[in-house]
PDB file of C-alpha atoms in Angstrom:
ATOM      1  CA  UNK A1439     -21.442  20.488 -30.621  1.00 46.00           C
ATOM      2  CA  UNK A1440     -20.832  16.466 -31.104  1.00 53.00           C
ATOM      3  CA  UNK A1441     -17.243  16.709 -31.398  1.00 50.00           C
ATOM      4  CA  UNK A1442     -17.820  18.183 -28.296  1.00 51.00           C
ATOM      5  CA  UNK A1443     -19.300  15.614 -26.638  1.00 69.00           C
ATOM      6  CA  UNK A1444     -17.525  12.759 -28.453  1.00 73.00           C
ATOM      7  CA  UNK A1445     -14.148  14.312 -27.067  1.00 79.00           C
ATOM      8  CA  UNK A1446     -15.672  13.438 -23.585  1.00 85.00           C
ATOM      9  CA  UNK A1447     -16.128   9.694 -24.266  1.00 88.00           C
ATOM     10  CA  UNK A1448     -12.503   8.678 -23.859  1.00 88.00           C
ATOM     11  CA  UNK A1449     -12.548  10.761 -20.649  1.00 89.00           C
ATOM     12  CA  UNK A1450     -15.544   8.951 -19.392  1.00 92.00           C
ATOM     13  CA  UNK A1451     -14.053   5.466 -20.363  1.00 92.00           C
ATOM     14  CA  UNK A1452     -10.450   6.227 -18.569  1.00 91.00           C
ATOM     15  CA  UNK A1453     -12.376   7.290 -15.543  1.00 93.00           C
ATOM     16  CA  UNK A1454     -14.640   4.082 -15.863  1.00 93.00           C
ATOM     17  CA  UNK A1455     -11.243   1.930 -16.088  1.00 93.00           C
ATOM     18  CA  UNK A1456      -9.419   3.240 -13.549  1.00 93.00           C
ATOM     19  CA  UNK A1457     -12.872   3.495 -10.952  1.00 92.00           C
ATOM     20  CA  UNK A1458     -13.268  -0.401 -12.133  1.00 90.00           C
ATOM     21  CA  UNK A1459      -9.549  -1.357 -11.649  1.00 92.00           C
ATOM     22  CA  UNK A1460      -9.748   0.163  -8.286  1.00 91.00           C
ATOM     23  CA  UNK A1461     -12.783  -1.717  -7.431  1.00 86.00           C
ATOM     24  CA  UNK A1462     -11.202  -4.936  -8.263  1.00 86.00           C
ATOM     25  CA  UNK A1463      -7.758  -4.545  -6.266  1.00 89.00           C
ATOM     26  CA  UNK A1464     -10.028  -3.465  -3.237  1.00 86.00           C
ATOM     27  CA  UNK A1465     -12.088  -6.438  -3.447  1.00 82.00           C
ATOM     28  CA  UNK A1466      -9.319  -8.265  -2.846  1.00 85.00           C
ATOM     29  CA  UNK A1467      -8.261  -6.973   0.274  1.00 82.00           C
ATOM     30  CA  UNK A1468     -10.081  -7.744   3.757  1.00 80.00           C
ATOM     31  CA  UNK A1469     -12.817  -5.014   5.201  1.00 72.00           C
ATOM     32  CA  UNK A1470     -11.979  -2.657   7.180  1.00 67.00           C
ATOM     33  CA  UNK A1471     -12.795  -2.771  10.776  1.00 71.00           C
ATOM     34  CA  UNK A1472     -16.776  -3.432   9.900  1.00 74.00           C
ATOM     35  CA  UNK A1473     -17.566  -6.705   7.970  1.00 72.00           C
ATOM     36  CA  UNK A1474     -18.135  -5.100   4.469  1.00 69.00           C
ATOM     37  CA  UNK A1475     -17.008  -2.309   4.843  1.00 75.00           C
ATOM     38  CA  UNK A1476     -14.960  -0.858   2.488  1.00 81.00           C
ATOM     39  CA  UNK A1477     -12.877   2.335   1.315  1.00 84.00           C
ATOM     40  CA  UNK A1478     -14.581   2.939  -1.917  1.00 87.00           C
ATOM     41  CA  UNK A1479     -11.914   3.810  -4.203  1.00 90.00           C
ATOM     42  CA  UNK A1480     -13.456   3.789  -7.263  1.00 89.00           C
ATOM     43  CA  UNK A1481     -15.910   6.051  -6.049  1.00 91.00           C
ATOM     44  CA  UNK A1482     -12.934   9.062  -6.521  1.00 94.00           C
ATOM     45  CA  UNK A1483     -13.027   8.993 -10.002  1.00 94.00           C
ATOM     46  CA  UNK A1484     -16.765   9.202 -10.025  1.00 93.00           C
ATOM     47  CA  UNK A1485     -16.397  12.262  -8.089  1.00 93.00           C
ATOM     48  CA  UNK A1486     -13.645  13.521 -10.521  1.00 93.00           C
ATOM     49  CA  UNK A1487     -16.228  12.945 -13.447  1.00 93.00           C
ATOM     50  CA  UNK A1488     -18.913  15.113 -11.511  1.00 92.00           C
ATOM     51  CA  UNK A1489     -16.285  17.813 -10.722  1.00 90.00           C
ATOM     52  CA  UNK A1490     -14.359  17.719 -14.394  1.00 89.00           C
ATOM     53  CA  UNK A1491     -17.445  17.078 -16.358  1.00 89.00           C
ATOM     54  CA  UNK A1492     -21.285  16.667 -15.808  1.00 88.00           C
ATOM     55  CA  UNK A1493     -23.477  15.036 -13.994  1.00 92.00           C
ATOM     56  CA  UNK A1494     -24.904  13.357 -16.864  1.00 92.00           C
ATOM     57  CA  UNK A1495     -21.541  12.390 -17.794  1.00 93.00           C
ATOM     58  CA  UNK A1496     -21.246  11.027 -14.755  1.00 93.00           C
ATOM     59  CA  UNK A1497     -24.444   8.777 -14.793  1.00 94.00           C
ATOM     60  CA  UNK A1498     -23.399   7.413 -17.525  1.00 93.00           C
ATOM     61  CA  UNK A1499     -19.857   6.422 -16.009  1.00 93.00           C
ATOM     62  CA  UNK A1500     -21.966   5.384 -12.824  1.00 93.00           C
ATOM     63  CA  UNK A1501     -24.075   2.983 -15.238  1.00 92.00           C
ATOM     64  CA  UNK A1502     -20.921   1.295 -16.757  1.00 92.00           C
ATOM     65  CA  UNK A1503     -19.108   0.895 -13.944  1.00 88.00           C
ATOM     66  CA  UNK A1504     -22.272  -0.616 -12.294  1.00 88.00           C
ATOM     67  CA  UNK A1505     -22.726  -2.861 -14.908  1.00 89.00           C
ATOM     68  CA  UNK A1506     -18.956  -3.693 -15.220  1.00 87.00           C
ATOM     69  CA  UNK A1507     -18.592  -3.919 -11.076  1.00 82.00           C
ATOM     70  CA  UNK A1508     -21.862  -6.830 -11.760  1.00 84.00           C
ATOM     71  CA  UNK A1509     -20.035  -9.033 -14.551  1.00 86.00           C
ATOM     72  CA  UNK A1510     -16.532  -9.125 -12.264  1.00 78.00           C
ATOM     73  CA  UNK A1511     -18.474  -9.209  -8.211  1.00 72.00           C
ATOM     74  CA  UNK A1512     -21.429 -10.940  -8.907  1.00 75.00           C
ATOM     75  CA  UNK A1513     -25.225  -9.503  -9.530  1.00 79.00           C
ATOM     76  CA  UNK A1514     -25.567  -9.148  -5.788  1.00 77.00           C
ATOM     77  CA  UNK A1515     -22.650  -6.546  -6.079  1.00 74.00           C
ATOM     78  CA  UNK A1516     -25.238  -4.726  -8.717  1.00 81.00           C
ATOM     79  CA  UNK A1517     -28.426  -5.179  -6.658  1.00 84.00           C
ATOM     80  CA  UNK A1518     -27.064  -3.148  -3.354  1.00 82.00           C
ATOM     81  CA  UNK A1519     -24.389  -1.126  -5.040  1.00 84.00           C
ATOM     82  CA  UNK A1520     -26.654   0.646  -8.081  1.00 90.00           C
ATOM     83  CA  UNK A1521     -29.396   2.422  -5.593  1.00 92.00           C
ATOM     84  CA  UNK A1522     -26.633   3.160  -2.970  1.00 91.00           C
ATOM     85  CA  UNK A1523     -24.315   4.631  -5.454  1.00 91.00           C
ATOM     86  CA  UNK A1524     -27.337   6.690  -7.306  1.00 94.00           C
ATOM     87  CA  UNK A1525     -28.518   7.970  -4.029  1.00 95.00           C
ATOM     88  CA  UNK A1526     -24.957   9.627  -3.297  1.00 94.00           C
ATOM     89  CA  UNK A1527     -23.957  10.621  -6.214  1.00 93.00           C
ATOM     90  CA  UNK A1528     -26.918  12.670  -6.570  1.00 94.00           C
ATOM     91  CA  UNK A1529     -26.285  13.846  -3.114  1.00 94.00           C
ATOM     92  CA  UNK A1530     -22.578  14.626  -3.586  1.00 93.00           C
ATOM     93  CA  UNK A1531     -24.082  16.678  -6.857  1.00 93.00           C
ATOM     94  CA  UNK A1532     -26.295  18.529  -5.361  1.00 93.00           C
ATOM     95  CA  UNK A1533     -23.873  19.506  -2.843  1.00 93.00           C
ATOM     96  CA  UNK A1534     -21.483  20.370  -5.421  1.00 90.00           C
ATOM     97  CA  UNK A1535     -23.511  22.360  -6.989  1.00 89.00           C
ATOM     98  CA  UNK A1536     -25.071  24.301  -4.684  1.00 90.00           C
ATOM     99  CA  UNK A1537     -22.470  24.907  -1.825  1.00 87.00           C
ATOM    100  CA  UNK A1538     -19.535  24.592  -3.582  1.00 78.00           C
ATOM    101  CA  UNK A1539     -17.807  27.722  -2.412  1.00 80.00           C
ATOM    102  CA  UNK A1540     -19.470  26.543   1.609  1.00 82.00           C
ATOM    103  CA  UNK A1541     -17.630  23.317   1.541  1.00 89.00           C
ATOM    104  CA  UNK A1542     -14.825  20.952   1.017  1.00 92.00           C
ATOM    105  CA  UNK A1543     -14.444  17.861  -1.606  1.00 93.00           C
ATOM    106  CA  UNK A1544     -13.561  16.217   1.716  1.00 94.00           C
ATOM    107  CA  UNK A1545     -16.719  16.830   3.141  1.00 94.00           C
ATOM    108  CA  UNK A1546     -19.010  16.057   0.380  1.00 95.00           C
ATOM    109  CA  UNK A1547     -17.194  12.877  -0.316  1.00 95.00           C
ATOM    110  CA  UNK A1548     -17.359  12.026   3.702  1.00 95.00           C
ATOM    111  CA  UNK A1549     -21.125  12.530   3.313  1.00 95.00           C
ATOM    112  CA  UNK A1550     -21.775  10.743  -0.076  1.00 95.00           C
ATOM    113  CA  UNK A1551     -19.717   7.534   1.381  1.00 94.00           C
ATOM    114  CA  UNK A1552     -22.189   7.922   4.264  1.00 95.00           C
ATOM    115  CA  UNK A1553     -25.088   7.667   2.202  1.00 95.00           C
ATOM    116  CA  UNK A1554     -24.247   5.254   0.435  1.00 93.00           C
ATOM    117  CA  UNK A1555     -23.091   2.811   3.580  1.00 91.00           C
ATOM    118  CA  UNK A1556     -26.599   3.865   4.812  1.00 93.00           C
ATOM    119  CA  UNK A1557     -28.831   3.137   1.502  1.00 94.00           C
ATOM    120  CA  UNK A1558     -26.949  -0.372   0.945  1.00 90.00           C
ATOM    121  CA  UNK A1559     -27.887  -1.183   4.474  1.00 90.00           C
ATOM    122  CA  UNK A1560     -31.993  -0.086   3.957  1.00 91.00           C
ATOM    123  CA  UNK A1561     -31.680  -1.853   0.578  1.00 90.00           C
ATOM    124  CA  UNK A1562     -30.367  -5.061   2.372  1.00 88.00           C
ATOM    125  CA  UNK A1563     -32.239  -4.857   4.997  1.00 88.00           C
ATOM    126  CA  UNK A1564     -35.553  -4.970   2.129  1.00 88.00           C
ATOM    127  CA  UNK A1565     -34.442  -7.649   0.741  1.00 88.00           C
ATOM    128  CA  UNK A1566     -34.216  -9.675   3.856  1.00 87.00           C
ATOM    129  CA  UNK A1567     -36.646  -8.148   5.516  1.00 88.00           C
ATOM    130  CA  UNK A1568     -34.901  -8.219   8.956  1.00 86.00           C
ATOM    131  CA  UNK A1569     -34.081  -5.133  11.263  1.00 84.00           C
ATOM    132  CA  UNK A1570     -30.298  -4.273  11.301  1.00 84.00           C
ATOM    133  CA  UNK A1571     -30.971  -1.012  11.882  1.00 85.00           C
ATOM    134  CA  UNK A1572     -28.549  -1.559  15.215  1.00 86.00           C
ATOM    135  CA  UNK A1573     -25.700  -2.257  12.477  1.00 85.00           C
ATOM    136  CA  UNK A1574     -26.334   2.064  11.068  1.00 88.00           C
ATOM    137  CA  UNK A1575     -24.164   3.608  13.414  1.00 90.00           C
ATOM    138  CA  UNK A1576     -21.185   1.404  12.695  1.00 89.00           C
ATOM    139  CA  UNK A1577     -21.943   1.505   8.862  1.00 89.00           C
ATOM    140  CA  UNK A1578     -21.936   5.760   9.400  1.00 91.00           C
ATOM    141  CA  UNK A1579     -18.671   6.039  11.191  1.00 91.00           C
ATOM    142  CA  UNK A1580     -17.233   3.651   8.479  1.00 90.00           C
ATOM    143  CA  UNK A1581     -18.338   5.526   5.674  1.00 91.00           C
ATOM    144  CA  UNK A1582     -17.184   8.598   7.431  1.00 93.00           C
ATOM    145  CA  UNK A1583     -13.792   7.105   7.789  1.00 92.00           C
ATOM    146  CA  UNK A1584     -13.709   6.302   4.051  1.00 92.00           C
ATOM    147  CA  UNK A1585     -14.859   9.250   2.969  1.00 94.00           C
ATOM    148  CA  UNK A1586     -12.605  10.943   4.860  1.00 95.00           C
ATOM    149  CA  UNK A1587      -9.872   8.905   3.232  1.00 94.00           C
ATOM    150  CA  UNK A1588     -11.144   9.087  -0.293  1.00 94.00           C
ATOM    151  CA  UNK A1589     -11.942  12.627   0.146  1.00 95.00           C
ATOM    152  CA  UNK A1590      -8.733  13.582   0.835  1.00 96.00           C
ATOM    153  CA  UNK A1591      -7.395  11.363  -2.193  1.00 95.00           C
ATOM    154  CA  UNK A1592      -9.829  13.169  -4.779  1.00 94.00           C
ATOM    155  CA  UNK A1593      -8.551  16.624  -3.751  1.00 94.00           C
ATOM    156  CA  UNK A1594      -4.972  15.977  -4.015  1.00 94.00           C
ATOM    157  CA  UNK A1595      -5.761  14.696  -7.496  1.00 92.00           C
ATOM    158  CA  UNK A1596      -8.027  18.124  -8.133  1.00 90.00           C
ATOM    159  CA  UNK A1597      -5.081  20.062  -6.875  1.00 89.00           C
ATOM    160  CA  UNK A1598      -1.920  18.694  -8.134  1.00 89.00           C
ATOM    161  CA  UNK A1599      -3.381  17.020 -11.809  1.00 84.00           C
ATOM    162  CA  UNK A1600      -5.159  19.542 -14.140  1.00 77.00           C
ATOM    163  CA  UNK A1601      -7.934  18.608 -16.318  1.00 73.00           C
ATOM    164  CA  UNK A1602      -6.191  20.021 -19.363  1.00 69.00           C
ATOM    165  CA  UNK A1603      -3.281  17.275 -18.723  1.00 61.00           C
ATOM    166  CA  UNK A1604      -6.604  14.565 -19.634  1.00 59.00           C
ATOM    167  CA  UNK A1605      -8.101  16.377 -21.613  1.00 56.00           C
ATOM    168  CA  UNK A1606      -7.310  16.203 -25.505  1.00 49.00           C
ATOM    169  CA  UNK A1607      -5.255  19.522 -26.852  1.00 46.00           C
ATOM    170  CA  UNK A1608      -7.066  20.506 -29.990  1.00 42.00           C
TER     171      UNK A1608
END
């Protein structure tokens, strides 16, 4: 049973690299249309550790990349990125896992990246205790885009690359 699970660490770190890498080439380019809005790139090889492997795999490759994401953007990028990105990943999960065969990796990702657009925005506007609840609508429709986008991206990788081709051979 650990050989198991220590055959899924090197999965967990590629994922973690290549969500990380992705996160740092994106912070380099401008927002979208919104100020700070952005596509959220990384976030499809989160969802590709939920699909592939567990969810508790994938808090654990949420909690690295977090803490990874903090030491390269800044602790600011950790203090409205880790509740965001908890809140929908455990609302892509749970759609995952319990309509699955009712709907699309498209959708669920357009829905997480909503979430989390909407959760960074409640968590900012806590800390500076002012009302932008006027800016939600534009944050939505952004994360819809990008979810959209990223969506899209995560099932082309689901479809055309195999597990198996990641995993180990024993």
């Amino acid at each position: 049973m650990k050989t198991l699970k220590l055959k899924k660490i090197p999965i967990i770190a590629l994922l973690t690299a290549l969500s990380l890498i992705s996160f740092l080439i994106e912070s380099l380019l401008p927002p979208l249309f919104i100020p700070g809005a952005k596509l959220g790139l990384g976030n499809i090889f989160l969802m590709l550790c939920v699909i592939w492997l567990s969810l508790p795999d994938a808090l654990i490759m949420f909690a690295a990349k977090c803490v990874l994401a903090a030491v390269f953007g800044g602790l600011s990028q950790l203090m409205y990125s880790a509740p965001a990105g908890l809140v929908s990943l455990a609302a892509a999960y749970l759609v995952i896992r319990f309509f699955s065969k009712d709907i699309s990796i498209v959708a669920v990702c357009a829905l997480s990246a909503v979430i989390h657009n909407l959760v960074q925005l409640t968590v900012f506007g806590l800390i500076t205790q002012s009302d932008i609840t006027y800016y939600a609508p534009f944050l939505a429709l952004a994360g819809l885009i990008a979810g959209v986008i990223t969506g899209f991206v995560t099932f082309f990788i689901l479809k055309y690359v195999p597990f198996e081709l990641i995993r180990k051979k024993e």
